[in-house]
Amino acid sequence: MSKAAMSEAAVLIAEDEPVLESDFAKEMIRQMRAIDTYGTYDDWSLAKILEPFVLTKEMKREIPIVGDPDEIIMARVKAFYNAIASMIERGCGLMAVPLLNLSHEGFGRVIITVGKLVVLDKTLRDVHRFGFPSLEKMKEDADKLLNSALKIIGEHKDVAEL
Amino acid sequence: MSKAAMSEAAVLIAEDEPVLESDFAKEMIRQMRAIDTYGTYDDWSLAKILEPFVLTKEMKREIPIVGDPDEIIMARVKAFYNAIASMIERGCGLMAVPLLNLSHEGFGRVIITVGKLVVLDKTLRDVHRFGFPSLEKMKEDADKLLNSALKIIGEHKDVAEL
């Protein structure tokens, strides 16, 4: 493999990682392509496209504790919660709308609503260090958020349908 | 009255306007004072403090249709919805949390949640031209938002208490 080709390969996600086949990873890829205005990802592998979401403990330690999240990280955070909203929508058949509010200091709040029901409500901290120890862990976290959203929708269907 | 004193008086809200005595106006004053870091409003009349919320048709016509809202206008929009959240809280005894998301083009969305219930959900447009024809009209709009929020809380108390 040439040096150039090697620099293109993902190192934090194996190219044959099984999680890449999951609905969640597919939705994440869709969200990332949606914001890829210049087609940069066209020749990229799936692992390479999702690699920026992986932040190992060691990498995290290198990032200052206090910092301003830049536009690129904010776009990633949005992509993650948009993907979850998309999956909620598919899971319940009702429109799920994410709303993200980030302050410049990397604090914020994200909520997803279905009808008049808040199905996800999360305080965000340290957004400039947004990332997951692995793609698997990322999918696990997303599944938890998805399941708890679908659970509350099941319990309060009337409000979700408002 | 000296020229200096005259320039301090509100012209868009009468100093003896009865609406200034309402709970809504009092809450708005409280919100405005909360963001008045330098005590600029300390010597101002109530009418003068709330005057920037009044935008007559003629004034509106002078503002370009497309524009970026500045920090000062955004702070006003926040003060308005914070005041409504505060009044919802007082009306139902549960915490009401506003979440405002404004894009740089002056479009956005504001929601207020009580528990897991969305009690106000509004798309914002033309935020750079935020304002009301009169203080009376502003209170009317606020009352409508407040009443519809309290109504849905009454109907779905269980979700509001989550």
mmCIF file of N, CA and C in Angstrom, chain A residues 71 97-101 109-111 113 115-121 152 155-156 158-159 162, chain B residues 97-101 104 109-111 113 115-121 152 155-156 158-159 162:
data_model
loop_
_atom_site.group_PDB
_atom_site.id
_atom_site.type_symbol
_atom_site.label_atom_id
_atom_site.label_comp_id
_atom_site.label_asym_id
_atom_site.label_seq_id
_atom_site.Cartn_x
_atom_site.Cartn_y
_atom_site.Cartn_z
ATOM 1 N N GLU A 71 -17.021 24.622 14.453
ATOM 2 C CA GLU A 71 -18.166 24.290 13.590
ATOM 3 C C GLU A 71 -18.176 22.811 13.216
ATOM 4 N N VAL A 97 -38.372 15.588 15.956
ATOM 5 C CA VAL A 97 -37.644 16.811 15.611
ATOM 6 C C VAL A 97 -36.578 17.121 16.672
ATOM 7 N N PRO A 98 -35.315 17.168 16.255
ATOM 8 C CA PRO A 98 -34.262 17.507 17.211
ATOM 9 C C PRO A 98 -34.098 19.017 17.337
ATOM 10 N N LEU A 99 -33.741 19.454 18.503
ATOM 11 C CA LEU A 99 -33.445 20.876 18.730
ATOM 12 C C LEU A 99 -32.212 20.948 19.609
ATOM 13 N N LEU A 100 -31.195 21.600 19.074
ATOM 14 C CA LEU A 100 -29.900 21.627 19.740
ATOM 15 C C LEU A 100 -29.545 23.057 20.059
ATOM 16 N N ASN A 101 -29.160 23.303 21.271
ATOM 17 C CA ASN A 101 -28.726 24.640 21.646
ATOM 18 C C ASN A 101 -27.356 24.544 22.295
ATOM 19 N N ARG A 109 -27.835 21.982 25.400
ATOM 20 C CA ARG A 109 -28.932 21.074 25.668
ATOM 21 C C ARG A 109 -29.455 20.610 24.329
ATOM 22 N N VAL A 110 -29.765 19.335 24.258
ATOM 23 C CA VAL A 110 -30.391 18.813 23.057
ATOM 24 C C VAL A 110 -31.682 18.126 23.471
ATOM 25 N N ILE A 111 -32.733 18.403 22.727
ATOM 26 C CA ILE A 111 -33.950 17.667 22.976
ATOM 27 C C ILE A 111 -34.491 17.166 21.642
ATOM 28 N N THR A 113 -38.270 16.067 20.112
ATOM 29 C CA THR A 113 -39.702 16.018 20.413
ATOM 30 C C THR A 113 -40.427 15.200 19.353
ATOM 31 N N GLY A 115 -44.416 14.999 18.403
ATOM 32 C CA GLY A 115 -45.658 15.673 18.780
ATOM 33 C C GLY A 115 -45.358 16.623 19.926
ATOM 34 N N LYS A 116 -46.092 16.523 21.007
ATOM 35 C CA LYS A 116 -45.855 17.404 22.163
ATOM 36 C C LYS A 116 -45.066 16.674 23.254
ATOM 37 N N LEU A 117 -44.466 15.542 22.883
ATOM 38 C CA LEU A 117 -43.740 14.739 23.869
ATOM 39 C C LEU A 117 -42.226 14.921 23.721
ATOM 40 N N VAL A 118 -41.557 15.188 24.829
ATOM 41 C CA VAL A 118 -40.098 15.253 24.832
ATOM 42 C C VAL A 118 -39.595 13.820 24.996
ATOM 43 N N VAL A 119 -38.969 13.273 23.964
ATOM 44 C CA VAL A 119 -38.575 11.865 24.015
ATOM 45 C C VAL A 119 -37.082 11.714 24.311
ATOM 46 N N LEU A 120 -36.356 12.819 24.226
ATOM 47 C CA LEU A 120 -34.939 12.821 24.596
ATOM 48 C C LEU A 120 -34.615 14.216 25.104
ATOM 49 N N ASP A 121 -33.908 14.279 26.213
ATOM 50 C CA ASP A 121 -33.563 15.570 26.815
ATOM 51 C C ASP A 121 -32.220 15.383 27.489
ATOM 52 N N ILE A 152 -40.968 5.802 26.064
ATOM 53 C CA ILE A 152 -41.859 6.886 26.523
ATOM 54 C C ILE A 152 -42.942 7.176 25.481
ATOM 55 N N GLU A 155 -45.626 4.780 26.063
ATOM 56 C CA GLU A 155 -46.387 5.071 27.285
ATOM 57 C C GLU A 155 -47.317 6.280 27.131
ATOM 58 N N HIS A 156 -46.927 7.206 26.245
ATOM 59 C CA HIS A 156 -47.729 8.440 26.098
ATOM 60 C C HIS A 156 -48.001 8.713 24.632
ATOM 61 N N ASP A 158 -50.702 9.277 23.091
ATOM 62 C CA ASP A 158 -51.637 10.381 22.821
ATOM 63 C C ASP A 158 -50.914 11.730 22.709
ATOM 64 N N VAL A 159 -49.905 11.935 23.583
ATOM 65 C CA VAL A 159 -49.163 13.201 23.546
ATOM 66 C C VAL A 159 -48.206 13.222 22.352
ATOM 67 N N LEU A 162 -49.985 14.344 19.277
ATOM 68 C CA LEU A 162 -50.565 15.695 19.252
ATOM 69 C C LEU A 162 -49.878 16.537 18.179
ATOM 70 N N VAL B 97 -38.918 25.071 31.209
ATOM 71 C CA VAL B 97 -37.592 25.355 30.672
ATOM 72 C C VAL B 97 -37.675 25.769 29.202
ATOM 73 N N PRO B 98 -37.211 26.984 28.890
ATOM 74 C CA PRO B 98 -37.222 27.418 27.495
ATOM 75 C C PRO B 98 -35.952 26.947 26.777
ATOM 76 N N LEU B 99 -36.087 26.664 25.509
ATOM 77 C CA LEU B 99 -34.927 26.302 24.682
ATOM 78 C C LEU B 99 -35.084 27.025 23.360
ATOM 79 N N LEU B 100 -34.103 27.852 23.055
ATOM 80 C CA LEU B 100 -34.189 28.705 21.880
ATOM 81 C C LEU B 100 -33.049 28.361 20.944
ATOM 82 N N ASN B 101 -33.383 28.156 19.706
ATOM 83 C CA ASN B 101 -32.339 27.902 18.720
ATOM 84 C C ASN B 101 -32.507 28.885 17.576
ATOM 85 N N HIS B 104 -28.206 32.033 12.161
ATOM 86 C CA HIS B 104 -27.694 33.381 11.922
ATOM 87 C C HIS B 104 -28.561 34.172 10.946
ATOM 88 N N ARG B 109 -36.300 28.315 16.249
ATOM 89 C CA ARG B 109 -37.396 27.613 16.887
ATOM 90 C C ARG B 109 -37.247 27.821 18.381
ATOM 91 N N VAL B 110 -38.346 28.042 19.036
ATOM 92 C CA VAL B 110 -38.311 28.139 20.486
ATOM 93 C C VAL B 110 -39.310 27.141 21.041
ATOM 94 N N ILE B 111 -38.892 26.402 22.042
ATOM 95 C CA ILE B 111 -39.841 25.536 22.706
ATOM 96 C C ILE B 111 -39.708 25.756 24.214
ATOM 97 N N THR B 113 -40.542 23.475 27.660
ATOM 98 C CA THR B 113 -40.972 22.168 28.146
ATOM 99 C C THR B 113 -41.276 22.236 29.637
ATOM 100 N N GLY B 115 -41.626 19.225 32.416
ATOM 101 C CA GLY B 115 -41.450 17.774 32.481
ATOM 102 C C GLY B 115 -41.138 17.269 31.089
ATOM 103 N N LYS B 116 -41.877 16.290 30.628
ATOM 104 C CA LYS B 116 -41.662 15.752 29.281
ATOM 105 C C LYS B 116 -42.674 16.309 28.287
ATOM 106 N N LEU B 117 -43.360 17.365 28.697
ATOM 107 C CA LEU B 117 -44.406 17.929 27.847
ATOM 108 C C LEU B 117 -43.929 19.216 27.164
ATOM 109 N N VAL B 118 -44.129 19.293 25.855
ATOM 110 C CA VAL B 118 -43.835 20.516 25.110
ATOM 111 C C VAL B 118 -45.057 21.421 25.244
ATOM 112 N N VAL B 119 -44.909 22.528 25.958
ATOM 113 C CA VAL B 119 -46.068 23.373 26.218
ATOM 114 C C VAL B 119 -46.103 24.593 25.303
ATOM 115 N N LEU B 120 -44.995 24.843 24.627
ATOM 116 C CA LEU B 120 -44.941 25.928 23.635
ATOM 117 C C LEU B 120 -43.934 25.490 22.573
ATOM 118 N N ASP B 121 -44.301 25.668 21.326
ATOM 119 C CA ASP B 121 -43.415 25.264 20.225
ATOM 120 C C ASP B 121 -43.681 26.234 19.089
ATOM 121 N N ILE B 152 -52.667 22.823 27.931
ATOM 122 C CA ILE B 152 -52.113 21.495 27.608
ATOM 123 C C ILE B 152 -51.543 20.839 28.873
ATOM 124 N N GLU B 155 -54.332 19.223 30.600
ATOM 125 C CA GLU B 155 -54.798 18.026 29.895
ATOM 126 C C GLU B 155 -53.846 16.841 30.038
ATOM 127 N N HIS B 156 -52.560 17.138 30.215
ATOM 128 C CA HIS B 156 -51.569 16.055 30.287
ATOM 129 C C HIS B 156 -50.656 16.246 31.486
ATOM 130 N N ASP B 158 -49.868 14.285 33.819
ATOM 131 C CA ASP B 158 -48.953 13.173 34.094
ATOM 132 C C ASP B 158 -47.627 13.338 33.354
ATOM 133 N N VAL B 159 -47.692 13.798 32.097
ATOM 134 C CA VAL B 159 -46.468 13.984 31.303
ATOM 135 C C VAL B 159 -45.708 15.224 31.781
ATOM 136 N N LEU B 162 -43.537 14.387 34.704
ATOM 137 C CA LEU B 162 -42.458 13.394 34.514
ATOM 138 C C LEU B 162 -41.090 14.026 34.729
#
